mmCIF file of N, CA, C and O in Angstrom:
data_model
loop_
_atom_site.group_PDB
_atom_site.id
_atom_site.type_symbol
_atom_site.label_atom_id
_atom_site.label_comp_id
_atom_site.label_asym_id
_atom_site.label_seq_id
_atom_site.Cartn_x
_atom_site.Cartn_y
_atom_site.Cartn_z
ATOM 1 N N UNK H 1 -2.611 -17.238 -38.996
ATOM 2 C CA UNK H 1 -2.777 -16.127 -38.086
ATOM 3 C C UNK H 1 -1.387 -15.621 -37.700
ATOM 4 O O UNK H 1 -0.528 -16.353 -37.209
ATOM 5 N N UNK H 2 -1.266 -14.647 -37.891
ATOM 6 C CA UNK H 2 0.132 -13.492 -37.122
ATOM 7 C C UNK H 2 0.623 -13.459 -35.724
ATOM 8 O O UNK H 2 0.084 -13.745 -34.655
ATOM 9 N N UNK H 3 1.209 -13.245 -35.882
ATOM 10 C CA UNK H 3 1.393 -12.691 -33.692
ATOM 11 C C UNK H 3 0.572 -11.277 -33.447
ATOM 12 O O UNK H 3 0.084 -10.963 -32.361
ATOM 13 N N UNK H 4 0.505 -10.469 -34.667
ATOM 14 C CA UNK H 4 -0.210 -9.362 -34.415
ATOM 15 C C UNK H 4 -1.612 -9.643 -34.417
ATOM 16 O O UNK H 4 -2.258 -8.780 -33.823
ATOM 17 N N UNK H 5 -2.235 -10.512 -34.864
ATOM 18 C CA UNK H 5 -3.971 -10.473 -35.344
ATOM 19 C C UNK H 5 -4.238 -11.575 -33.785
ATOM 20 O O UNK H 5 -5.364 -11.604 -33.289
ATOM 21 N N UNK H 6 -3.175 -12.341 -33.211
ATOM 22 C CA UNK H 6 -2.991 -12.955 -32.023
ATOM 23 C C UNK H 6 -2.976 -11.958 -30.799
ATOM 24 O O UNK H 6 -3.496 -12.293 -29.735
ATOM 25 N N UNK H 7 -2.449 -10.883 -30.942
ATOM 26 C CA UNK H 7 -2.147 -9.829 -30.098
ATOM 27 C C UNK H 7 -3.225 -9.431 -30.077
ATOM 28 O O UNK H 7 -3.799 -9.792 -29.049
ATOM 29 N N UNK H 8 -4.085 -8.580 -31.003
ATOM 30 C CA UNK H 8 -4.790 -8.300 -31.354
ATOM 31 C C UNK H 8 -6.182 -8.863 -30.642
ATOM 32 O O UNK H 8 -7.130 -8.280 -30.116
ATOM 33 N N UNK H 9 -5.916 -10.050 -30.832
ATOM 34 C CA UNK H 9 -8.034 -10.932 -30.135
ATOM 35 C C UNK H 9 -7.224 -10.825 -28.647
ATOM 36 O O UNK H 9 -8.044 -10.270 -27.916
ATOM 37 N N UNK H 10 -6.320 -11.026 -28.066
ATOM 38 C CA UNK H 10 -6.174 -11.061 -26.343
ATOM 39 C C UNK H 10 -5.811 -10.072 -26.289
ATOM 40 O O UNK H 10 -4.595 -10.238 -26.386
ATOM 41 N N UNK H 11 -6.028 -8.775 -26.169
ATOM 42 C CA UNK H 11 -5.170 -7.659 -25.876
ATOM 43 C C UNK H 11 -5.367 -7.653 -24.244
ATOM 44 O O UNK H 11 -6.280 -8.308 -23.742
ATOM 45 N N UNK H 12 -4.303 -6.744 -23.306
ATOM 46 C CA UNK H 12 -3.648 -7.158 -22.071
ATOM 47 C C UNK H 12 -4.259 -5.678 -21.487
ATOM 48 O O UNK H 12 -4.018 -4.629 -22.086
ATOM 49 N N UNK H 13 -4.828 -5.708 -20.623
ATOM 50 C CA UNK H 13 -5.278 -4.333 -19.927
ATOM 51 C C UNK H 13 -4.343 -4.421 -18.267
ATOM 52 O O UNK H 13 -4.002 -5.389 -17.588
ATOM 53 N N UNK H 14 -4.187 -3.069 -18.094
ATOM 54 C CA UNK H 14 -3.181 -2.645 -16.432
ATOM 55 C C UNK H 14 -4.239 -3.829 -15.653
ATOM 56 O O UNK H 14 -3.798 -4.541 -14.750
ATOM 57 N N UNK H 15 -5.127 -3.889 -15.949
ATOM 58 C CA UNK H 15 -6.366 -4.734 -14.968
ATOM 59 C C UNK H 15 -5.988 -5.999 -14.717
ATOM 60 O O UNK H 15 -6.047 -6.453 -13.574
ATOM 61 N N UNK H 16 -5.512 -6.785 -15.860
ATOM 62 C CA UNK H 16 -5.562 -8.493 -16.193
ATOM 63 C C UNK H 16 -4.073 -8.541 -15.556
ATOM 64 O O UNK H 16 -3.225 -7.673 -15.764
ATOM 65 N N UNK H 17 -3.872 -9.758 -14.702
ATOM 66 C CA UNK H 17 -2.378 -9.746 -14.032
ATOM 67 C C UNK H 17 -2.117 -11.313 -14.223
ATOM 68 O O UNK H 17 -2.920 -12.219 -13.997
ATOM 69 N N UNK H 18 -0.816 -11.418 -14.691
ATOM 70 C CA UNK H 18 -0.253 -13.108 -14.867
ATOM 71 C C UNK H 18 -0.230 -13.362 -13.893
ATOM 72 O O UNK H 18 -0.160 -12.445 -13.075
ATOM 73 N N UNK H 19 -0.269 -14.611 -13.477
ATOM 74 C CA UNK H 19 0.040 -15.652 -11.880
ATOM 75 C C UNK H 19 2.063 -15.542 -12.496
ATOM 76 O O UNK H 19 2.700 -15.630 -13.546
ATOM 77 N N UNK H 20 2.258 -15.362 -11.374
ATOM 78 C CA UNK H 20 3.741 -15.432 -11.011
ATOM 79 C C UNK H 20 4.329 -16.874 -10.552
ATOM 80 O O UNK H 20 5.540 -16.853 -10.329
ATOM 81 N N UNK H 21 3.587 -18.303 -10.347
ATOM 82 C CA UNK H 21 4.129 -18.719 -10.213
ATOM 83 C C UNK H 21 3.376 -19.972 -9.361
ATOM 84 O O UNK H 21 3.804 -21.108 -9.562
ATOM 85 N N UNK H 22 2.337 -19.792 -8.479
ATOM 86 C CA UNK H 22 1.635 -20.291 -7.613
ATOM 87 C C UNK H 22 0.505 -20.497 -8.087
ATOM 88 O O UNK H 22 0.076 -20.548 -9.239
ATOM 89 N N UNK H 23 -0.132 -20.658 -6.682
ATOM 90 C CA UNK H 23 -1.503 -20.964 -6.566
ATOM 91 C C UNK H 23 -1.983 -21.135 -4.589
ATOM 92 O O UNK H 23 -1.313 -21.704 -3.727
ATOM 93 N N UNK H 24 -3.281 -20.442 -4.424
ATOM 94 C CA UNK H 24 -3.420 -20.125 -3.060
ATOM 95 C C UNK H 24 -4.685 -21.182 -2.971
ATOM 96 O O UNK H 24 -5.216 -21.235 -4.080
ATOM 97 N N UNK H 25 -5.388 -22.105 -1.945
ATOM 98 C CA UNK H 25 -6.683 -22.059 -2.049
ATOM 99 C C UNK H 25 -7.220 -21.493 -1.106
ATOM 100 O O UNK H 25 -6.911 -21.449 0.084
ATOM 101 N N UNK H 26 -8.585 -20.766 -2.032
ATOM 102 C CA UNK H 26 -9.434 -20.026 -1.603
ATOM 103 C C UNK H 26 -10.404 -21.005 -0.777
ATOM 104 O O UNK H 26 -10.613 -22.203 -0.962
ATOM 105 N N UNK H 27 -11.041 -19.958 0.386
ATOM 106 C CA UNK H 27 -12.640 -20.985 1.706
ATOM 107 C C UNK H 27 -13.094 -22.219 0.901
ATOM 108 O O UNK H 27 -13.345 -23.304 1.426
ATOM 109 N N UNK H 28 -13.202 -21.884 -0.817
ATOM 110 C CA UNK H 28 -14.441 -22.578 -1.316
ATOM 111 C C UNK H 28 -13.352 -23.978 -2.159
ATOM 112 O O UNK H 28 -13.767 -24.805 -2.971
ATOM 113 N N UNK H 29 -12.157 -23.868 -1.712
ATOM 114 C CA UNK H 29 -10.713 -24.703 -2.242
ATOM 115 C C UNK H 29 -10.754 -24.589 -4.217
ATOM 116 O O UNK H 29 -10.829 -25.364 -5.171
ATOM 117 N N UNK H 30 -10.677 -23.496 -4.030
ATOM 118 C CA UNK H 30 -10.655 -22.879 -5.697
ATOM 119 C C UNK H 30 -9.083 -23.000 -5.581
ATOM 120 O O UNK H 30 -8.589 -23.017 -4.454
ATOM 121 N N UNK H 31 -8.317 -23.080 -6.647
ATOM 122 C CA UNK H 31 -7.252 -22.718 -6.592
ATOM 123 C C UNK H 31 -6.767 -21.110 -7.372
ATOM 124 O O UNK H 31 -6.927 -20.967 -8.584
ATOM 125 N N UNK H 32 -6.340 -20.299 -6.746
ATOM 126 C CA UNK H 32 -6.449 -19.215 -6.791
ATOM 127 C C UNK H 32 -4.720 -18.927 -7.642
ATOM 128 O O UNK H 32 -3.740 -19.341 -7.023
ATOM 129 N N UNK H 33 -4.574 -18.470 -8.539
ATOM 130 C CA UNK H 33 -3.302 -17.878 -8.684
ATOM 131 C C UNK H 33 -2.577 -16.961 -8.186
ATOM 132 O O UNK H 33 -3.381 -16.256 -7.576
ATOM 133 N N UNK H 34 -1.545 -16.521 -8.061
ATOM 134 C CA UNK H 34 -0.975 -16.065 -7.027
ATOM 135 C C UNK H 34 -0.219 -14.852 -8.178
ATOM 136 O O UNK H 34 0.365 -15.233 -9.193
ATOM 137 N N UNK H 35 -0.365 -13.279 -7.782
ATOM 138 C CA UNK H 35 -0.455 -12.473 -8.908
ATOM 139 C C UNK H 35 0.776 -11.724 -8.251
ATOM 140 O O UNK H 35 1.209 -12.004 -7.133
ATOM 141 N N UNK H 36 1.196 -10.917 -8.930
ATOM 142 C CA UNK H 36 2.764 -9.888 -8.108
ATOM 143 C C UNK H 36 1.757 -8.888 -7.660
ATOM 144 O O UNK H 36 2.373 -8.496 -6.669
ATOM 145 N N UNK H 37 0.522 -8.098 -7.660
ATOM 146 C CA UNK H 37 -0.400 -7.304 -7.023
ATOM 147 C C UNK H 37 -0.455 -7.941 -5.596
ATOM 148 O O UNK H 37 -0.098 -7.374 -4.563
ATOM 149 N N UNK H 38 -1.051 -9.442 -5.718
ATOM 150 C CA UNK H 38 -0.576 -10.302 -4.348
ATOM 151 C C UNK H 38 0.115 -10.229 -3.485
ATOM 152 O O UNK H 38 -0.292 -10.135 -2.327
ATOM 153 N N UNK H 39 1.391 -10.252 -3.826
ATOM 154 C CA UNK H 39 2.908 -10.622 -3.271
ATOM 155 C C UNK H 39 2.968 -8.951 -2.584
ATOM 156 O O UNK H 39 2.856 -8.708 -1.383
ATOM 157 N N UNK H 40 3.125 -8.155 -3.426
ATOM 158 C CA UNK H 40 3.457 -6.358 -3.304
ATOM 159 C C UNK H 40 2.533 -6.309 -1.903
ATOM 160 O O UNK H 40 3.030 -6.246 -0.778
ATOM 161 N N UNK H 41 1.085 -6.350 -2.188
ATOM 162 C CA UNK H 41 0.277 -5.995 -0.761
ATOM 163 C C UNK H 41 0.929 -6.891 0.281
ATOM 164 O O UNK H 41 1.482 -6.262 1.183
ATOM 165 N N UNK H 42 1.008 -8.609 0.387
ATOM 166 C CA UNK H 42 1.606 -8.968 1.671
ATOM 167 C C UNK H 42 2.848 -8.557 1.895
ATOM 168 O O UNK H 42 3.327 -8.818 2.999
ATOM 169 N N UNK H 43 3.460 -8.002 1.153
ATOM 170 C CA UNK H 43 5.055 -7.385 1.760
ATOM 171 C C UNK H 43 4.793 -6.442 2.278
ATOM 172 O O UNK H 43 5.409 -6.276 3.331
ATOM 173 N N UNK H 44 3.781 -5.318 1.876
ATOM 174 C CA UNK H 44 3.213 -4.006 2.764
ATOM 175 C C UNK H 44 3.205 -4.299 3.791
ATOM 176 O O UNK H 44 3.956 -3.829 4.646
ATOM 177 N N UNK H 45 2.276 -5.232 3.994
ATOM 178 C CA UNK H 45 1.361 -5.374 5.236
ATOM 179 C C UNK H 45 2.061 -5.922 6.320
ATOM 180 O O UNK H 45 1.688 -5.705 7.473
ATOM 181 N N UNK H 46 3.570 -6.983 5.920
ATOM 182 C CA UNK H 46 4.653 -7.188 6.846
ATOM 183 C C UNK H 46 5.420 -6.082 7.064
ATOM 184 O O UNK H 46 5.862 -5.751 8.165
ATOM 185 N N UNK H 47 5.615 -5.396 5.844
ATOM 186 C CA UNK H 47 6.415 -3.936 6.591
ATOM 187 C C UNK H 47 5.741 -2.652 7.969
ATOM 188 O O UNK H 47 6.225 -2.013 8.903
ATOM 189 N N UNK H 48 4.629 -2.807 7.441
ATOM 190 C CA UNK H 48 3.875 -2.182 7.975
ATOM 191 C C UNK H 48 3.657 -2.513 9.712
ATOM 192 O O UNK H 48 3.586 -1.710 10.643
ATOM 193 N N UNK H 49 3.579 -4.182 9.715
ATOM 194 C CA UNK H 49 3.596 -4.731 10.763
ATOM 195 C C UNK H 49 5.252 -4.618 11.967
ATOM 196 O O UNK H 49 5.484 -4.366 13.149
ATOM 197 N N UNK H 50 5.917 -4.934 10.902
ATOM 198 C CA UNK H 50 7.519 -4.456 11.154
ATOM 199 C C UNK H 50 7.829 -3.339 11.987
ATOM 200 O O UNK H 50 8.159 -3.243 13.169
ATOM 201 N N UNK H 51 7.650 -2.574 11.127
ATOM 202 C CA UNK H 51 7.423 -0.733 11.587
ATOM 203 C C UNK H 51 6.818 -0.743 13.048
ATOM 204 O O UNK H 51 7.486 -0.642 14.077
ATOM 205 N N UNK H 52 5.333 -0.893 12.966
ATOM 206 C CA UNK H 52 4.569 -1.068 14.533
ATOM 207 C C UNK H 52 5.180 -1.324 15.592
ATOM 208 O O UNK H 52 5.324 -0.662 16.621
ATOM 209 N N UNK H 53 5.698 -2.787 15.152
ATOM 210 C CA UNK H 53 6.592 -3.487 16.114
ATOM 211 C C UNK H 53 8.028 -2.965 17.106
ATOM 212 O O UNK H 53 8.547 -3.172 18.202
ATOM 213 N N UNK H 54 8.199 -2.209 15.926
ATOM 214 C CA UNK H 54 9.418 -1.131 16.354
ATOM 215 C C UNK H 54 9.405 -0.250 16.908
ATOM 216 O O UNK H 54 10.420 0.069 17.527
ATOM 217 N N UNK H 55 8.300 0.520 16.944
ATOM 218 C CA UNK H 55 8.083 1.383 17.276
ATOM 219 C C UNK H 55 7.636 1.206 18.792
ATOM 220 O O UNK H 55 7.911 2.026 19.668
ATOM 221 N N UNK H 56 6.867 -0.040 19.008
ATOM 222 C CA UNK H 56 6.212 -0.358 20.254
ATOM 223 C C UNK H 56 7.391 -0.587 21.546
ATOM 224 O O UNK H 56 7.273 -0.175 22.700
ATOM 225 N N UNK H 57 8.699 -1.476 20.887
ATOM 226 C CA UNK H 57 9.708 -1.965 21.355
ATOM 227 C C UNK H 57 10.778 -0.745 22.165
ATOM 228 O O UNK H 57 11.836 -1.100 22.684
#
């Protein structure tokens, strides 16, 4: 088998995201991988919180 006919049976969609590195557990203690889609939203959501904060101050 090739790297192309390999490429080929897994092909990679914007959808499917590698784990970066981790692992979270989930309520049901799944171990959850930890994706850069992950990481990007909790940095929002601290900036976001950041911002508020500043603004309140």
């Amino acid at each position: 088998m090739s790297l192309q006919d390999n490429a080929a049976q897994y092909p990679t969609t914007k959808h499917q995201q590698e784990p970066v590195g981790g692992f979270i557990i989930d309520g049901q203690g799944r171990e959850v991988p930890i994706t850069e889609e992950m990481i990007k939203q909790a940095c929002d959501a601290l900036e976001e919180g950041r911002q508020r904060a500043s603004q309140q101050a």
